[in-house]
Short mmCIF file of C-alpha atoms and ligand atoms in Angstrom, two decimals:
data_model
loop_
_atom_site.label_atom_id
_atom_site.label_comp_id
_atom_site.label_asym_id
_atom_site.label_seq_id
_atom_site.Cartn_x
_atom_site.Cartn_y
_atom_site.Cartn_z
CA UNK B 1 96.10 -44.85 -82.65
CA UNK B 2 92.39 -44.37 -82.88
CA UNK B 3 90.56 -44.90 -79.40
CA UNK B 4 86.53 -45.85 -78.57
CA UNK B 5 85.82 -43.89 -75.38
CA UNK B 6 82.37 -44.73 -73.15
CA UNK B 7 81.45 -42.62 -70.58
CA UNK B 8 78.15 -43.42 -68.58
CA UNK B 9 79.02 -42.29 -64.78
CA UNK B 10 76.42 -39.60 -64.19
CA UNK B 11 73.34 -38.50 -66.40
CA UNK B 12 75.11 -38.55 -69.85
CA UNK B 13 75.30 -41.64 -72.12
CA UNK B 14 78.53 -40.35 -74.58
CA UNK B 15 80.63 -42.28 -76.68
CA UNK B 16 83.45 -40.70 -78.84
CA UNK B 17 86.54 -41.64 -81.04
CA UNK B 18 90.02 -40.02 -80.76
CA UNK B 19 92.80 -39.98 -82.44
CA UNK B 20 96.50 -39.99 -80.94
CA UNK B 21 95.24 -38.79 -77.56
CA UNK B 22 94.21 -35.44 -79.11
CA UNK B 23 92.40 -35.60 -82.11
CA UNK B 24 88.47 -35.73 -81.38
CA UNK B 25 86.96 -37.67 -84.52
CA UNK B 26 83.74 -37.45 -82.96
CA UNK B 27 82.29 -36.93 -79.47
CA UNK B 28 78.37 -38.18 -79.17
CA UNK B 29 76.71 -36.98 -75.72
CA UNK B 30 72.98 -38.28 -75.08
CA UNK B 31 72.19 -35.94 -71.80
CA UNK B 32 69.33 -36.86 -69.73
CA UNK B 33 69.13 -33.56 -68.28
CA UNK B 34 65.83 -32.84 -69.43
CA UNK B 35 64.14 -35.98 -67.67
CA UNK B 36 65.70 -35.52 -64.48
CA UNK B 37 65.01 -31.63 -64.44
CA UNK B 38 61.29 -32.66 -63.58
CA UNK B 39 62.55 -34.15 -60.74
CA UNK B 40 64.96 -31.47 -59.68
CA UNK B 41 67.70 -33.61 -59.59
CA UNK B 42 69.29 -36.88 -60.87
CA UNK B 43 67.16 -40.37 -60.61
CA UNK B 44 69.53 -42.96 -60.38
CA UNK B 45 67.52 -45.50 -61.55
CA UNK B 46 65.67 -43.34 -63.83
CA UNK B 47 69.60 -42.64 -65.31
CA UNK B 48 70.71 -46.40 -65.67
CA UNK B 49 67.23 -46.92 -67.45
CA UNK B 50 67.98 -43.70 -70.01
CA UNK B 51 71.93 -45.02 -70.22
CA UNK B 52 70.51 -48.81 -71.57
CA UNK B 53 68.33 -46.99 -74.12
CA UNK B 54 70.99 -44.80 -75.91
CA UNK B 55 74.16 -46.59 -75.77
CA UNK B 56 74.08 -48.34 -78.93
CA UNK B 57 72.73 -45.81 -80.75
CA UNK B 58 75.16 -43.57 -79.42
CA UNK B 59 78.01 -45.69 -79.82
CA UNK B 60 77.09 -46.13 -83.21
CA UNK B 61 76.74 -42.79 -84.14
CA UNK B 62 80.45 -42.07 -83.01
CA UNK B 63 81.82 -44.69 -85.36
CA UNK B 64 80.06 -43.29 -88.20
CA UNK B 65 80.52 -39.51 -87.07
CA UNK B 66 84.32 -40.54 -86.73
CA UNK B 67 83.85 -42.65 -90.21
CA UNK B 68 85.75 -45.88 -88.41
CA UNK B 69 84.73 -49.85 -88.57
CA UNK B 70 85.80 -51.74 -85.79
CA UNK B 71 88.52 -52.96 -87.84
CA UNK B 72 90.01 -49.01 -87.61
CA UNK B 73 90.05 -48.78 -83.92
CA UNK B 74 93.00 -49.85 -81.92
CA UNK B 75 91.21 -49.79 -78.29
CA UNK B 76 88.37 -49.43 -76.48
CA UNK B 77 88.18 -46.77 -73.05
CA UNK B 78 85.40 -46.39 -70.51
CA UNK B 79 84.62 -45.22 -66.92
CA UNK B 80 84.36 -47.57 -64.19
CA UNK B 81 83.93 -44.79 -61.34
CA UNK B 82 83.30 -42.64 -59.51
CA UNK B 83 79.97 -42.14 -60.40
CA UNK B 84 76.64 -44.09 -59.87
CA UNK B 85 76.87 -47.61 -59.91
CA UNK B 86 73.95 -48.59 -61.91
CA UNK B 87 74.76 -45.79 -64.58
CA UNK B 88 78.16 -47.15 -64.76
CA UNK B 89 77.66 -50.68 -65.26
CA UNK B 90 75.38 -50.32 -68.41
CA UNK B 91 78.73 -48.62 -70.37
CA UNK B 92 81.37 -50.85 -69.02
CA UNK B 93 79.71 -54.07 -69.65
CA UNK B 94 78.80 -52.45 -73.53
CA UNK B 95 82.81 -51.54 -73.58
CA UNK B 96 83.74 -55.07 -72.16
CA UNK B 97 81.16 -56.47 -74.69
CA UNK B 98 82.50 -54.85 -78.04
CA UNK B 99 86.39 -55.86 -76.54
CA UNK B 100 85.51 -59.08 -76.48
CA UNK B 101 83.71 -59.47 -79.45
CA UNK B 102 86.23 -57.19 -81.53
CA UNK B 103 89.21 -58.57 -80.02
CA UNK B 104 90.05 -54.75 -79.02
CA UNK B 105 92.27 -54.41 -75.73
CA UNK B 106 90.28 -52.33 -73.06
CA UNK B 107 91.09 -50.09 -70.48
CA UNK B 108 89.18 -49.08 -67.10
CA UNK B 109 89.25 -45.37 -66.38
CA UNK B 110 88.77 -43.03 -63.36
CA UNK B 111 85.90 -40.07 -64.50
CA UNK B 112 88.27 -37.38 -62.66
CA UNK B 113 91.41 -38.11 -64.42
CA UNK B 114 89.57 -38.10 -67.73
CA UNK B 115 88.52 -34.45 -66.60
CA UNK B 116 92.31 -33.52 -66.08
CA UNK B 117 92.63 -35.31 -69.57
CA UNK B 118 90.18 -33.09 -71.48
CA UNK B 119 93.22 -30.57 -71.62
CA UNK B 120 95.29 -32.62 -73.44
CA UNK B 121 92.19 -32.64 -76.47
CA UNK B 122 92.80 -30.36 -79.58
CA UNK B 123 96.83 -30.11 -79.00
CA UNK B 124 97.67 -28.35 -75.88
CA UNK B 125 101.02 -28.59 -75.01
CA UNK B 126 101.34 -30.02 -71.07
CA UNK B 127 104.10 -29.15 -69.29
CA UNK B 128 104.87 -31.07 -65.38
CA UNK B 129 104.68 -30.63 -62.78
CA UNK B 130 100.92 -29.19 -63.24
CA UNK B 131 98.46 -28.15 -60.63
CA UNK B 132 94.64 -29.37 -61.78
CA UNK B 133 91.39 -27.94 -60.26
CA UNK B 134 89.12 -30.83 -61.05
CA UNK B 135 84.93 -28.88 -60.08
CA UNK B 136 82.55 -31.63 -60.84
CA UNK B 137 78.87 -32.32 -59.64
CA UNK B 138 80.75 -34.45 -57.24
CA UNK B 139 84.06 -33.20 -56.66
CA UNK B 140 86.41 -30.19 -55.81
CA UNK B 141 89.72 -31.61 -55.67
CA UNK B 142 93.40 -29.72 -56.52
CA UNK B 143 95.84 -32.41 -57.35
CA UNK B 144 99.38 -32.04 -57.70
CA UNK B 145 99.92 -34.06 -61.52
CA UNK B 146 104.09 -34.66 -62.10
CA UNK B 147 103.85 -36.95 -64.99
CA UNK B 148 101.01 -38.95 -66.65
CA UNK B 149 99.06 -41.14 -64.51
CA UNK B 150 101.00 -39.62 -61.53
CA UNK B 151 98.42 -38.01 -58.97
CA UNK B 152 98.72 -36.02 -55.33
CA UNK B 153 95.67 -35.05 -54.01
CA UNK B 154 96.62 -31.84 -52.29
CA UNK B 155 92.65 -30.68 -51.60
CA UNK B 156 89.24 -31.56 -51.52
CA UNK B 157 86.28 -30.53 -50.38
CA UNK B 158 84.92 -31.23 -46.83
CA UNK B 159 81.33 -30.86 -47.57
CA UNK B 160 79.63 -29.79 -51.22
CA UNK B 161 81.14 -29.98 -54.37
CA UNK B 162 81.34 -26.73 -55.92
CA UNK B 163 78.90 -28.01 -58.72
CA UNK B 164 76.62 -29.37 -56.51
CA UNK B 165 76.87 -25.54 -54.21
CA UNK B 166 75.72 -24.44 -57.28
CA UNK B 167 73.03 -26.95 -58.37
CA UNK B 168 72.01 -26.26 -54.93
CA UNK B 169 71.73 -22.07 -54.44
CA UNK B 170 69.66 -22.87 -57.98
CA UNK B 171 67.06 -24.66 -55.91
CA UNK B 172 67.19 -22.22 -53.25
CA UNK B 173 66.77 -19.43 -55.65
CA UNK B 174 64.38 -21.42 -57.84
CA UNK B 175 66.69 -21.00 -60.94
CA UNK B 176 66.29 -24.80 -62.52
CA UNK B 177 67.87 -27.73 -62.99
CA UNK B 178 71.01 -27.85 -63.48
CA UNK B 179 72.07 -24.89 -61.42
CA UNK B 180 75.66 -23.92 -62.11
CA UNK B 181 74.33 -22.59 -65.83
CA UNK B 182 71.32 -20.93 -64.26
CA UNK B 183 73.46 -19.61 -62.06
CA UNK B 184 75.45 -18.26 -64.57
CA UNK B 185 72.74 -16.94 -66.66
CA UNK B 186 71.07 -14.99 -63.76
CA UNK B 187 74.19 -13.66 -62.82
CA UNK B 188 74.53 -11.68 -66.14
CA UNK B 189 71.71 -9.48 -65.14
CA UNK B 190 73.06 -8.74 -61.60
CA UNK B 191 75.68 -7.32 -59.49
CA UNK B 192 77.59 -9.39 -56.83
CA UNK B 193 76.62 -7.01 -54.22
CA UNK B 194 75.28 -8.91 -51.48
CA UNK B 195 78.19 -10.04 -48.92
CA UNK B 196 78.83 -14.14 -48.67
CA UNK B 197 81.05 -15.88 -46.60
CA UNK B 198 84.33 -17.68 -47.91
CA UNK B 199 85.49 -20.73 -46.23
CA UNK B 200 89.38 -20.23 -46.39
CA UNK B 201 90.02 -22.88 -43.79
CA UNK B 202 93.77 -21.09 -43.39
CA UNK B 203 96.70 -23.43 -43.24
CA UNK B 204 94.59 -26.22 -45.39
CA UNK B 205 93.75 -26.87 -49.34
CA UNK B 206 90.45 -28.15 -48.67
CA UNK B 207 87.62 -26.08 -49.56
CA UNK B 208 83.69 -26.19 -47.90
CA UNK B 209 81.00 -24.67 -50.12
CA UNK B 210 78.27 -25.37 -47.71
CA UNK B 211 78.43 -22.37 -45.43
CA UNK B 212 77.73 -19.93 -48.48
CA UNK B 213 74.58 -22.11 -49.12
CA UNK B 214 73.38 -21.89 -45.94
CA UNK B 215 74.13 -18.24 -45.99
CA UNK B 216 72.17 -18.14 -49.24
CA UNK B 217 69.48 -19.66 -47.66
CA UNK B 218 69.39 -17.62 -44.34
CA UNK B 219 68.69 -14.86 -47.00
CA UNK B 220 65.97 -16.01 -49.04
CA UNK B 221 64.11 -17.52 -45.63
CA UNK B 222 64.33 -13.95 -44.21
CA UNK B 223 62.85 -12.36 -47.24
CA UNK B 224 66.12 -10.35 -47.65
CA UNK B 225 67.05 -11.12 -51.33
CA UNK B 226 65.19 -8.58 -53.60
CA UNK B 227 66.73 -9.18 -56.87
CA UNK B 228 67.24 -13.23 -57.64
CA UNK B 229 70.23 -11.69 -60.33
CA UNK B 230 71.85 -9.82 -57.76
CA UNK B 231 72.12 -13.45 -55.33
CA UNK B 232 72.97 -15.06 -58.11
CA UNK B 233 76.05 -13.10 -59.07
CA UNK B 234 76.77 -12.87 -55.35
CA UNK B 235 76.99 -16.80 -54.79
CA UNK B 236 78.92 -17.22 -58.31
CA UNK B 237 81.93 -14.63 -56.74
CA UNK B 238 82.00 -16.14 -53.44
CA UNK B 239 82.43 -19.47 -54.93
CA UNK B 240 84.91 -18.57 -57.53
CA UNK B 241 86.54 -16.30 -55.15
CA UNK B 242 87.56 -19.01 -53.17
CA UNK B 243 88.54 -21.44 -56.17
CA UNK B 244 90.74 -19.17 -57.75
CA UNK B 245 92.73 -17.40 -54.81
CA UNK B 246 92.69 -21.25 -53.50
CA UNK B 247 93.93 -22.63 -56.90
CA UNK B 248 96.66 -19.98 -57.74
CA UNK B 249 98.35 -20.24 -54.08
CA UNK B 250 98.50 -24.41 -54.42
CA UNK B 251 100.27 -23.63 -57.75
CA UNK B 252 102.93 -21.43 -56.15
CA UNK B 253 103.40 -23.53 -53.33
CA UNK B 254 104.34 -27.10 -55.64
CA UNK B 255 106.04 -24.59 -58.50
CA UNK B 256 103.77 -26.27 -60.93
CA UNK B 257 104.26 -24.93 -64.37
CA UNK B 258 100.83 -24.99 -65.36
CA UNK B 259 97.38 -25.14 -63.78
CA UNK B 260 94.79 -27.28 -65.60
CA UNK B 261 91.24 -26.46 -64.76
CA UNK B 262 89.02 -29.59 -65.45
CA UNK B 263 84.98 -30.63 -64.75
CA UNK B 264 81.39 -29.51 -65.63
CA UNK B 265 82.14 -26.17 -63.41
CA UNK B 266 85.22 -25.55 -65.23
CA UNK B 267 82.85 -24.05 -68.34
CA UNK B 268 81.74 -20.73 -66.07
CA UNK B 269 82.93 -17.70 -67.83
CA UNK B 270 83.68 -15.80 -64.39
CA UNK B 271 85.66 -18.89 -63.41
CA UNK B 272 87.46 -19.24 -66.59
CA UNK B 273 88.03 -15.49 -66.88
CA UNK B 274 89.50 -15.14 -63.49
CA UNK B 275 91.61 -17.87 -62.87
CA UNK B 276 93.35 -16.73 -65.99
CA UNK B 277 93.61 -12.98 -64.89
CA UNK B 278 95.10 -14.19 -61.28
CA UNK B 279 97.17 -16.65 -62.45
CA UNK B 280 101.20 -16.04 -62.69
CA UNK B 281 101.83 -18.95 -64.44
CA UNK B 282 99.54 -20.61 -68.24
CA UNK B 283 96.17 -21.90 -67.41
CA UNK B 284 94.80 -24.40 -69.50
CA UNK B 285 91.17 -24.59 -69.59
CA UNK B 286 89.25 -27.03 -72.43
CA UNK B 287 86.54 -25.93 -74.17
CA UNK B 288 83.18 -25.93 -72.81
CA UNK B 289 81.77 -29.19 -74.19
CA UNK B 290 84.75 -30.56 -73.42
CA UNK B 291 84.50 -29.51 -69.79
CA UNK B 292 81.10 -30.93 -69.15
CA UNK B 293 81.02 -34.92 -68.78
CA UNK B 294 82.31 -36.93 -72.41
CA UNK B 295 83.64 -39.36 -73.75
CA UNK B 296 86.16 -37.74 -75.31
CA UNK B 297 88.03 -36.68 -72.38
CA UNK B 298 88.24 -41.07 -71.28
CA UNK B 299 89.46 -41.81 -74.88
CA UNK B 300 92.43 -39.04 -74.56
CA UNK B 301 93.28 -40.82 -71.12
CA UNK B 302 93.03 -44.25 -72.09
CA UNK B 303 95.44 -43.31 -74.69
CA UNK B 304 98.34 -42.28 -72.56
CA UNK B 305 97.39 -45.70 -70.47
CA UNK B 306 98.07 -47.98 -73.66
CA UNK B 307 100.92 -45.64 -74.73
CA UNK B 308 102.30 -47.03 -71.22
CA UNK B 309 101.55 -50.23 -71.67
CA UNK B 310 98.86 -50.91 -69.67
CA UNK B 311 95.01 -52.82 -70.61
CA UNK B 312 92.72 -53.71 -67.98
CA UNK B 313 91.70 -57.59 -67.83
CA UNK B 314 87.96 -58.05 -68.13
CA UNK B 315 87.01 -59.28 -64.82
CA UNK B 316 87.15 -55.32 -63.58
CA UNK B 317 84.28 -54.16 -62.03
CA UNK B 318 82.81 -50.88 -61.39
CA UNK B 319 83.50 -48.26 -58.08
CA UNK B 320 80.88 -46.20 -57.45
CA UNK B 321 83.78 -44.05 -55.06
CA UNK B 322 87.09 -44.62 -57.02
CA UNK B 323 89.69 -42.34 -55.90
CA UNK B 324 92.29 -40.77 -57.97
CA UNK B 325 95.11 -40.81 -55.28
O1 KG4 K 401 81.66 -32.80 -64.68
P1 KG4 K 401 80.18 -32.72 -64.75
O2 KG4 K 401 79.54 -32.53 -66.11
O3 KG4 K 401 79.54 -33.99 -64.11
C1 KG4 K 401 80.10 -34.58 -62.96
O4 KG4 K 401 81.10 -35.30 -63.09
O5 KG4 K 401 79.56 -34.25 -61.87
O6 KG4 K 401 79.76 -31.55 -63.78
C2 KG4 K 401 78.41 -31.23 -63.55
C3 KG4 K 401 78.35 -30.04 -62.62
C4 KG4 K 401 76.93 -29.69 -62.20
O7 KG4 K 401 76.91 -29.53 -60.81
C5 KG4 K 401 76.65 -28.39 -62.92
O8 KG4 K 401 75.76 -27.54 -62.23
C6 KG4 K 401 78.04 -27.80 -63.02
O9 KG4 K 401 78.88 -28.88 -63.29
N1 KG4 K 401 78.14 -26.81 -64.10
C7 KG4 K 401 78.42 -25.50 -63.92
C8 KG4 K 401 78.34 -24.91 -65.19
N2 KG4 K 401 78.05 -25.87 -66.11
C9 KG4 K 401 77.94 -27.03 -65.42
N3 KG4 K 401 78.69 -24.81 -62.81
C10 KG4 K 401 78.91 -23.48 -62.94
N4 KG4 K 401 78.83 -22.83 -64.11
C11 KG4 K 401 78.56 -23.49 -65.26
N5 KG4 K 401 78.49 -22.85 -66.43
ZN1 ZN K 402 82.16 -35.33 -64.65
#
């Protein structure tokens, strides 16, 4: 079963065609990152403007990087939240527009469970019940996953994301745009060696990011940071510190089998390296570009979806806040 997947939610216009659920024929990613780093952050309209320009093009190039026709493809997948609402509209009306005009079923999507379903790309074997650490931009959530399509939320955050913590200790350390890879680049040169608070918020799954950023802060405003590397590599361990211990103590306490580590956060090497090391049970982590937002990762869902039966009717509209459970 070959599957069209369109992803527009955030600042990336990506199309991409997979095979079976796990095969990635191609995977196209237009990222705007460049014209909302002037800006320091993302320009919603400024992004819906960007996603209306490359679609087609991009779309196109996945059919031809994938070598389909229309004709070859058995369904169509895109994103209809959470994300911004004007980004999201230009790549579910394009998906609802080739369905109807290629007579190709079509199925809705929520961003965060394509995340989860990154790991099932390039044959990983899955085995429930599974614990998944979804670190987005916009999201921090552990979820509790006991069978496709099946979602607990057992944590989220209660204030950042940890993507946007570290988009925003960037700013405050004047690192760039976007800041969990300049984060991770400064760190390399320095030594986590100035002491951050961890929000462990005892008895609860939830996480809160924002008092290590304000700690950051406190640090820079006082003039007490003297080597950016050192804060850097600081605010990267007190962040993963906290996702990992967090992570591998959920796991235990459901007996998942597996832990599945999912979102544009989920491609830091510390994170990656440690959740492994800590974890008693197989952590499955996609690769990098698979991490970051795709298409890809919607088509592999989307699969599972028709594999159950289920197509979305066109009259669905886009939720800027969709939950996953
Ligand atoms: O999943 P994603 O690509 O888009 C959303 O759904 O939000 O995640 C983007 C987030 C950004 O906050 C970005 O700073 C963060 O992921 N990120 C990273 C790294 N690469 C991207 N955070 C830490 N380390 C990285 N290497
Ligand atoms: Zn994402």
């Amino acid at each position: 079963m070959k599957i069209l997947g369109v992803e527009t939610s955030c600042d990336e216009t990506a199309a991409a065609v997979v095979e079976d659920g796990a095969r990635v024929l191609s995977n196209q990613i237009a990222s705007q990152v460049e014209i909302h780093a002037r800006y320091g952050g993302i320009v919603p309209e400024v992004a819906s403007r960007q996603h209306i320009l490359a679609i087609i093009p991009i779309v196109r190039q996945a059919m031809a990087e994938a070598k389909v026709t229309w004709n070859d493809l058995d369904g169509i997948v895109v994103t209809n939240g959470p994300g911004l609402a004007g980004s999201l509209l230009v790549g579910v009306n394009v998906a609802k527009g080739i369905a109807l005009a290629h007579k190709l079923p079509i199925i809705a999507i929520n961003h965060l469970e394509g995340h989860i379903y990154a790991n099932w790309l390039n044959s990983h074997s899955i085995d429930f019940p599974v614990v998944c650490l979804i670190v987005s931009g916009g999201h921090s959530d552990l979820v509790l996953m006991k069978g496709h399509g099946n979602y607990t939320l057992l944590g989220r955050t209660r204030d950042d994301a940890a993507g946007e913590a570290f988009d925003k200790a960037a700013r405050i350390l004047d690192l760039g745009y976007p800041g969990g890879p300049a984060i991770e680049q400064a760190a390399r040169n320095g030594i986590a060696s100035i002491k951050l608070p961890r929000a462990w918020l005892e008895g609860s799954n939830d996480f809160s990011f924002s008092g290590v950023k304000t700690a950051l802060l406190r640090l820079v405003e006082g003039n007490k940071v003297s080597s950016r590397a050192d804060a850097a590599a600081s605010f990267q361990e007190a962040v993963v510190d906290v996702l990992v211990t967090k992570t591998v103590a959920v796991a235990k306490d459901y007996r998942a089998r597996q832990i599945l580590l999912a979102g544009g956060v989920a491609s830091n090497k510390l994170l990656r390296q440690r959740l492994i090391a800590d974890s008693p049970i197989p952590v499955l982590i996609p690769e990098p570009v698979l991490c970051t937002d795709n298409a890809a990762m919607i088509a592999a869902c989307g699969y599972y979806r028709f594999q159950a039966g289920k197509t979305s009717s066109l009259d669905f509209d886009v939720t800027a806040s969709l939950r996953l459970a």
